[in-house]
PDB file of C-alpha atoms in Angstrom:
ATOM      1  CA  UNK A   1       6.931   9.727  -6.729  1.00 46.00           C
ATOM      2  CA  UNK A   2       5.212  12.470  -4.115  1.00 49.00           C
ATOM      3  CA  UNK A   3       2.483  11.250  -2.273  1.00 50.00           C
ATOM      4  CA  UNK A   4      -0.864  12.510  -2.088  1.00 49.00           C
ATOM      5  CA  UNK A   5      -1.379  15.579   1.570  1.00 50.00           C
ATOM      6  CA  UNK A   6      -5.238  16.573   1.867  1.00 50.00           C
ATOM      7  CA  UNK A   7      -3.507  19.310   4.004  1.00 54.00           C
ATOM      8  CA  UNK A   8      -1.867  20.679   1.142  1.00 55.00           C
ATOM      9  CA  UNK A   9      -5.157  20.865  -0.933  1.00 52.00           C
ATOM     10  CA  UNK A  10      -7.587  21.143   1.988  1.00 55.00           C
ATOM     11  CA  UNK A  11     -10.669  21.006  -0.709  1.00 54.00           C
ATOM     12  CA  UNK A  12      -9.963  17.754  -1.698  1.00 58.00           C
ATOM     13  CA  UNK A  13     -10.947  15.936   1.020  1.00 65.00           C
ATOM     14  CA  UNK A  14     -15.018  16.115   0.350  1.00 64.00           C
ATOM     15  CA  UNK A  15     -14.356  14.877  -2.968  1.00 65.00           C
ATOM     16  CA  UNK A  16     -12.247  11.988  -1.907  1.00 71.00           C
ATOM     17  CA  UNK A  17     -15.118  11.326   0.339  1.00 69.00           C
ATOM     18  CA  UNK A  18     -18.443  11.624  -2.130  1.00 67.00           C
ATOM     19  CA  UNK A  19     -15.666   9.065  -4.381  1.00 72.00           C
ATOM     20  CA  UNK A  20     -15.517   6.387  -1.966  1.00 74.00           C
ATOM     21  CA  UNK A  21     -18.958   7.040  -1.173  1.00 70.00           C
ATOM     22  CA  UNK A  22     -19.854   6.662  -4.882  1.00 74.00           C
ATOM     23  CA  UNK A  23     -17.262   3.815  -5.746  1.00 80.00           C
ATOM     24  CA  UNK A  24     -19.163   1.999  -2.946  1.00 76.00           C
ATOM     25  CA  UNK A  25     -22.565   2.105  -4.509  1.00 75.00           C
ATOM     26  CA  UNK A  26     -21.233   0.909  -7.865  1.00 78.00           C
ATOM     27  CA  UNK A  27     -19.704  -2.179  -6.179  1.00 79.00           C
ATOM     28  CA  UNK A  28     -22.714  -2.774  -3.941  1.00 77.00           C
ATOM     29  CA  UNK A  29     -24.849  -2.879  -6.988  1.00 76.00           C
ATOM     30  CA  UNK A  30     -22.386  -4.753  -8.998  1.00 80.00           C
ATOM     31  CA  UNK A  31     -22.810  -7.339  -6.142  1.00 81.00           C
ATOM     32  CA  UNK A  32     -26.783  -7.716  -6.363  1.00 84.00           C
ATOM     33  CA  UNK A  33     -27.123  -5.585  -3.426  1.00 85.00           C
ATOM     34  CA  UNK A  34     -30.178  -2.693  -4.245  1.00 85.00           C
ATOM     35  CA  UNK A  35     -30.966  -0.209  -1.464  1.00 85.00           C
ATOM     36  CA  UNK A  36     -34.732   0.603  -0.827  1.00 87.00           C
ATOM     37  CA  UNK A  37     -35.792   3.309   0.918  1.00 87.00           C
ATOM     38  CA  UNK A  38     -39.153   2.005   2.681  1.00 89.00           C
ATOM     39  CA  UNK A  39     -42.303   5.454   2.844  1.00 88.00           C
ATOM     40  CA  UNK A  40     -44.526   3.847   5.050  1.00 87.00           C
ATOM     41  CA  UNK A  41     -44.509   2.418   9.387  1.00 87.00           C
ATOM     42  CA  UNK A  42     -46.249  -1.223   7.844  1.00 88.00           C
ATOM     43  CA  UNK A  43     -42.987  -2.840   9.672  1.00 88.00           C
ATOM     44  CA  UNK A  44     -42.503  -0.380  12.818  1.00 87.00           C
ATOM     45  CA  UNK A  45     -41.156  -0.939  15.251  1.00 88.00           C
ATOM     46  CA  UNK A  46     -38.917  -3.429  13.830  1.00 88.00           C
ATOM     47  CA  UNK A  47     -37.748  -1.226  10.277  1.00 88.00           C
ATOM     48  CA  UNK A  48     -39.196   2.344  10.803  1.00 89.00           C
ATOM     49  CA  UNK A  49     -40.685   4.629   8.484  1.00 89.00           C
ATOM     50  CA  UNK A  50     -37.542   6.784   6.631  1.00 88.00           C
ATOM     51  CA  UNK A  51     -34.952   3.754   7.640  1.00 88.00           C
ATOM     52  CA  UNK A  52     -33.232   2.354   4.150  1.00 87.00           C
ATOM     53  CA  UNK A  53     -33.132  -0.870   3.469  1.00 88.00           C
ATOM     54  CA  UNK A  54     -30.611  -3.344   1.785  1.00 89.00           C
ATOM     55  CA  UNK A  55     -32.187  -6.115  -0.370  1.00 90.00           C
ATOM     56  CA  UNK A  56     -29.794  -9.309  -1.676  1.00 89.00           C
ATOM     57  CA  UNK A  57     -31.462  -9.259  -5.448  1.00 88.00           C
ATOM     58  CA  UNK A  58     -29.985 -12.617  -5.625  1.00 87.00           C
ATOM     59  CA  UNK A  59     -31.553 -13.571  -2.576  1.00 82.00           C
ATOM     60  CA  UNK A  60     -34.908 -15.127  -3.362  1.00 84.00           C
ATOM     61  CA  UNK A  61     -35.391 -17.847  -1.734  1.00 84.00           C
ATOM     62  CA  UNK A  62     -37.017 -16.524   1.346  1.00 84.00           C
ATOM     63  CA  UNK A  63     -38.780 -18.494   4.000  1.00 84.00           C
ATOM     64  CA  UNK A  64     -41.153 -18.426   6.897  1.00 89.00           C
ATOM     65  CA  UNK A  65     -40.009 -15.038   9.067  1.00 89.00           C
ATOM     66  CA  UNK A  66     -37.505 -14.448   6.406  1.00 90.00           C
ATOM     67  CA  UNK A  67     -38.199 -10.034   6.027  1.00 92.00           C
ATOM     68  CA  UNK A  68     -38.436  -9.390   1.859  1.00 92.00           C
ATOM     69  CA  UNK A  69     -38.877  -7.403  -1.197  1.00 92.00           C
ATOM     70  CA  UNK A  70     -41.816  -8.368  -3.510  1.00 91.00           C
ATOM     71  CA  UNK A  71     -44.256  -6.808  -6.336  1.00 90.00           C
ATOM     72  CA  UNK A  72     -47.064  -6.794  -6.724  1.00 86.00           C
ATOM     73  CA  UNK A  73     -48.969  -4.453  -9.322  1.00 84.00           C
ATOM     74  CA  UNK A  74     -45.970  -2.576 -10.632  1.00 85.00           C
ATOM     75  CA  UNK A  75     -45.614  -1.535  -6.315  1.00 87.00           C
ATOM     76  CA  UNK A  76     -43.035  -2.191  -4.685  1.00 87.00           C
ATOM     77  CA  UNK A  77     -43.435  -3.549  -0.875  1.00 89.00           C
ATOM     78  CA  UNK A  78     -41.032  -4.736   1.621  1.00 91.00           C
ATOM     79  CA  UNK A  79     -42.672  -7.202   4.400  1.00 93.00           C
ATOM     80  CA  UNK A  80     -42.623 -10.219   6.480  1.00 92.00           C
ATOM     81  CA  UNK A  81     -42.632 -13.935   5.038  1.00 91.00           C
ATOM     82  CA  UNK A  82     -45.781 -15.270   7.333  1.00 92.00           C
ATOM     83  CA  UNK A  83     -46.300 -18.241   6.092  1.00 89.00           C
ATOM     84  CA  UNK A  84     -46.146 -20.625   3.051  1.00 89.00           C
ATOM     85  CA  UNK A  85     -49.255 -22.201   1.399  1.00 86.00           C
ATOM     86  CA  UNK A  86     -49.225 -25.804  -0.074  1.00 86.00           C
ATOM     87  CA  UNK A  87     -48.931 -24.237  -3.543  1.00 85.00           C
ATOM     88  CA  UNK A  88     -45.562 -22.511  -2.850  1.00 84.00           C
ATOM     89  CA  UNK A  89     -47.204 -19.296  -2.233  1.00 89.00           C
ATOM     90  CA  UNK A  90     -45.703 -17.028   0.124  1.00 91.00           C
ATOM     91  CA  UNK A  91     -48.278 -15.070   3.385  1.00 91.00           C
ATOM     92  CA  UNK A  92     -46.680 -11.423   3.637  1.00 91.00           C
ATOM     93  CA  UNK A  93     -47.878  -9.572   6.671  1.00 90.00           C
ATOM     94  CA  UNK A  94     -46.520  -5.853   7.435  1.00 90.00           C
ATOM     95  CA  UNK A  95     -45.068  -6.749  11.541  1.00 88.00           C
ATOM     96  CA  UNK A  96     -47.356  -3.374  12.537  1.00 89.00           C
ATOM     97  CA  UNK A  97     -50.411  -4.632  10.553  1.00 89.00           C
ATOM     98  CA  UNK A  98     -52.858  -5.958  11.151  1.00 90.00           C
ATOM     99  CA  UNK A  99     -53.730  -8.620   9.071  1.00 90.00           C
ATOM    100  CA  UNK A 100     -51.815 -10.456   5.965  1.00 89.00           C
ATOM    101  CA  UNK A 101     -50.992  -9.159   3.141  1.00 88.00           C
ATOM    102  CA  UNK A 102     -54.526  -9.129   0.518  1.00 87.00           C
ATOM    103  CA  UNK A 103     -52.931 -11.699  -2.251  1.00 88.00           C
ATOM    104  CA  UNK A 104     -50.412 -14.331  -1.634  1.00 89.00           C
ATOM    105  CA  UNK A 105     -47.563 -13.892  -3.274  1.00 90.00           C
ATOM    106  CA  UNK A 106     -45.493 -16.138  -6.212  1.00 89.00           C
ATOM    107  CA  UNK A 107     -42.057 -17.225  -6.204  1.00 87.00           C
ATOM    108  CA  UNK A 108     -41.270 -14.731  -9.172  1.00 87.00           C
ATOM    109  CA  UNK A 109     -42.865 -11.492  -8.112  1.00 89.00           C
ATOM    110  CA  UNK A 110     -40.117 -12.105  -4.544  1.00 90.00           C
ATOM    111  CA  UNK A 111     -37.080  -9.449  -5.878  1.00 92.00           C
ATOM    112  CA  UNK A 112     -34.888 -10.472  -2.725  1.00 91.00           C
ATOM    113  CA  UNK A 113     -34.098 -10.127   1.282  1.00 91.00           C
ATOM    114  CA  UNK A 114     -33.414  -7.433   3.414  1.00 91.00           C
ATOM    115  CA  UNK A 115     -29.896  -7.880   4.404  1.00 90.00           C
ATOM    116  CA  UNK A 116     -29.560  -4.895   6.245  1.00 86.00           C
ATOM    117  CA  UNK A 117     -31.219  -1.476   7.069  1.00 89.00           C
ATOM    118  CA  UNK A 118     -30.613   2.124   8.136  1.00 87.00           C
ATOM    119  CA  UNK A 119     -32.639   4.115   9.816  1.00 88.00           C
ATOM    120  CA  UNK A 120     -33.534   7.833   8.717  1.00 85.00           C
ATOM    121  CA  UNK A 121     -31.039   7.085   5.981  1.00 82.00           C
ATOM    122  CA  UNK A 122     -33.945   7.150   3.467  1.00 83.00           C
ATOM    123  CA  UNK A 123     -34.580  10.589   4.130  1.00 82.00           C
ATOM    124  CA  UNK A 124     -31.618  11.371   3.319  1.00 79.00           C
ATOM    125  CA  UNK A 125     -31.486   9.468  -0.045  1.00 78.00           C
ATOM    126  CA  UNK A 126     -34.840  11.062  -0.718  1.00 79.00           C
ATOM    127  CA  UNK A 127     -33.597  13.921  -0.817  1.00 77.00           C
ATOM    128  CA  UNK A 128     -30.893  14.137  -2.566  1.00 75.00           C
ATOM    129  CA  UNK A 129     -32.926  12.531  -5.641  1.00 77.00           C
ATOM    130  CA  UNK A 130     -34.163  15.803  -5.769  1.00 81.00           C
ATOM    131  CA  UNK A 131     -32.929  17.781  -9.269  1.00 84.00           C
ATOM    132  CA  UNK A 132     -32.728  21.065  -7.237  1.00 87.00           C
ATOM    133  CA  UNK A 133     -30.547  19.650  -4.423  1.00 80.00           C
ATOM    134  CA  UNK A 134     -28.478  17.513  -6.969  1.00 79.00           C
ATOM    135  CA  UNK A 135     -28.110  20.860  -8.992  1.00 85.00           C
ATOM    136  CA  UNK A 136     -27.046  22.840  -5.498  1.00 84.00           C
ATOM    137  CA  UNK A 137     -24.841  20.248  -4.193  1.00 80.00           C
ATOM    138  CA  UNK A 138     -23.095  20.288  -7.748  1.00 82.00           C
ATOM    139  CA  UNK A 139     -22.469  23.569  -7.005  1.00 85.00           C
ATOM    140  CA  UNK A 140     -21.213  23.975  -4.032  1.00 81.00           C
ATOM    141  CA  UNK A 141     -18.787  21.033  -4.778  1.00 77.00           C
ATOM    142  CA  UNK A 142     -17.329  22.772  -7.788  1.00 80.00           C
ATOM    143  CA  UNK A 143     -16.646  25.964  -5.264  1.00 80.00           C
ATOM    144  CA  UNK A 144     -15.057  24.336  -3.052  1.00 74.00           C
ATOM    145  CA  UNK A 145     -12.390  22.422  -4.946  1.00 73.00           C
ATOM    146  CA  UNK A 146     -12.218  25.651  -7.323  1.00 75.00           C
ATOM    147  CA  UNK A 147     -11.129  28.119  -3.863  1.00 72.00           C
ATOM    148  CA  UNK A 148      -9.455  24.663  -2.759  1.00 67.00           C
ATOM    149  CA  UNK A 149      -6.955  25.207  -5.636  1.00 65.00           C
ATOM    150  CA  UNK A 150      -6.918  28.759  -5.704  1.00 64.00           C
ATOM    151  CA  UNK A 151      -5.336  29.066  -2.445  1.00 60.00           C
ATOM    152  CA  UNK A 152      -2.688  27.471  -3.541  1.00 58.00           C
ATOM    153  CA  UNK A 153      -1.494  29.301  -6.442  1.00 55.00           C
ATOM    154  CA  UNK A 154       1.982  31.506  -5.941  1.00 59.00           C
ATOM    155  CA  UNK A 155       1.810  34.750  -4.792  1.00 57.00           C
ATOM    156  CA  UNK A 156       4.727  36.969  -5.919  1.00 56.00           C
ATOM    157  CA  UNK A 157       6.672  38.622  -3.148  1.00 60.00           C
ATOM    158  CA  UNK A 158       7.392  42.104  -3.667  1.00 60.00           C
ATOM    159  CA  UNK A 159      11.181  40.897  -3.337  1.00 62.00           C
ATOM    160  CA  UNK A 160      10.264  38.601  -5.735  1.00 60.00           C
ATOM    161  CA  UNK A 161       8.890  40.824  -8.267  1.00 58.00           C
ATOM    162  CA  UNK A 162      11.895  43.933  -8.298  1.00 62.00           C
ATOM    163  CA  UNK A 163      13.693  40.282  -9.569  1.00 59.00           C
ATOM    164  CA  UNK A 164      11.373  39.679 -12.796  1.00 61.00           C
ATOM    165  CA  UNK A 165      11.877  43.426 -13.353  1.00 60.00           C
ATOM    166  CA  UNK A 166      15.536  43.029 -13.310  1.00 65.00           C
ATOM    167  CA  UNK A 167      15.449  39.450 -14.833  1.00 65.00           C
ATOM    168  CA  UNK A 168      12.862  41.025 -17.682  1.00 63.00           C
ATOM    169  CA  UNK A 169      15.643  44.202 -18.030  1.00 66.00           C
ATOM    170  CA  UNK A 170      18.487  41.902 -18.178  1.00 66.00           C
ATOM    171  CA  UNK A 171      16.909  39.997 -21.045  1.00 64.00           C
ATOM    172  CA  UNK A 172      15.724  42.461 -22.502  1.00 63.00           C
ATOM    173  CA  UNK A 173      19.784  43.831 -22.840  1.00 65.00           C
ATOM    174  CA  UNK A 174      20.594  40.376 -23.833  1.00 61.00           C
ATOM    175  CA  UNK A 175      17.861  40.220 -26.594  1.00 59.00           C
ATOM    176  CA  UNK A 176      19.047  43.734 -28.087  1.00 64.00           C
ATOM    177  CA  UNK A 177      22.629  43.093 -28.348  1.00 64.00           C
ATOM    178  CA  UNK A 178      21.986  39.484 -30.004  1.00 59.00           C
ATOM    179  CA  UNK A 179      19.555  41.364 -32.359  1.00 58.00           C
ATOM    180  CA  UNK A 180      22.919  43.688 -32.815  1.00 65.00           C
ATOM    181  CA  UNK A 181      25.078  41.698 -33.729  1.00 63.00           C
ATOM    182  CA  UNK A 182      23.038  39.858 -35.865  1.00 58.00           C
ATOM    183  CA  UNK A 183      22.246  42.516 -37.746  1.00 60.00           C
ATOM    184  CA  UNK A 184      25.748  43.751 -38.306  1.00 65.00           C
ATOM    185  CA  UNK A 185      26.804  40.070 -39.188  1.00 61.00           C
ATOM    186  CA  UNK A 186      23.891  40.610 -42.291  1.00 56.00           C
ATOM    187  CA  UNK A 187      25.106  43.650 -43.432  1.00 55.00           C
ATOM    188  CA  UNK A 188      28.949  42.207 -43.833  1.00 54.00           C
TER     189      UNK A 188
END
């Protein structure tokens, strides 16, 4: 069995990288990891604006000092647990904010714990979500793939074209002889 050679198909390399990213993202989502883009500076300097955070949606048990994502009035917020009050509700506060969030958060509103973050990657994710960018990327990937495979199509050399013409002439001659012999047999 022949192995795949990326030097032979150079256009296939970006496709392989894209496939790996898609597969890894799908695996993370199935494992309960959710990517979240940070759009405000309330958690700076710990989490800068434009960071991509990864939230473990299976871990909803937060302790004091944990950074969690919670939902309040349909909006997802990433803040730190500052305190847990006597009713078991969480007092939340952004690291860059002077005061705690106005309303305590119930345990049911906590969507997960932040496990990792990549500063600046959120900007790229926001750009890639735009329909025009997706369309342009699809077109570019298609062109790269097409050019990569077209470059590998065999081009006939002058000597091979001459050989093809000789074979075609021989084939035509053999065909004519076969037809003549057949016709002679039919006439007898």
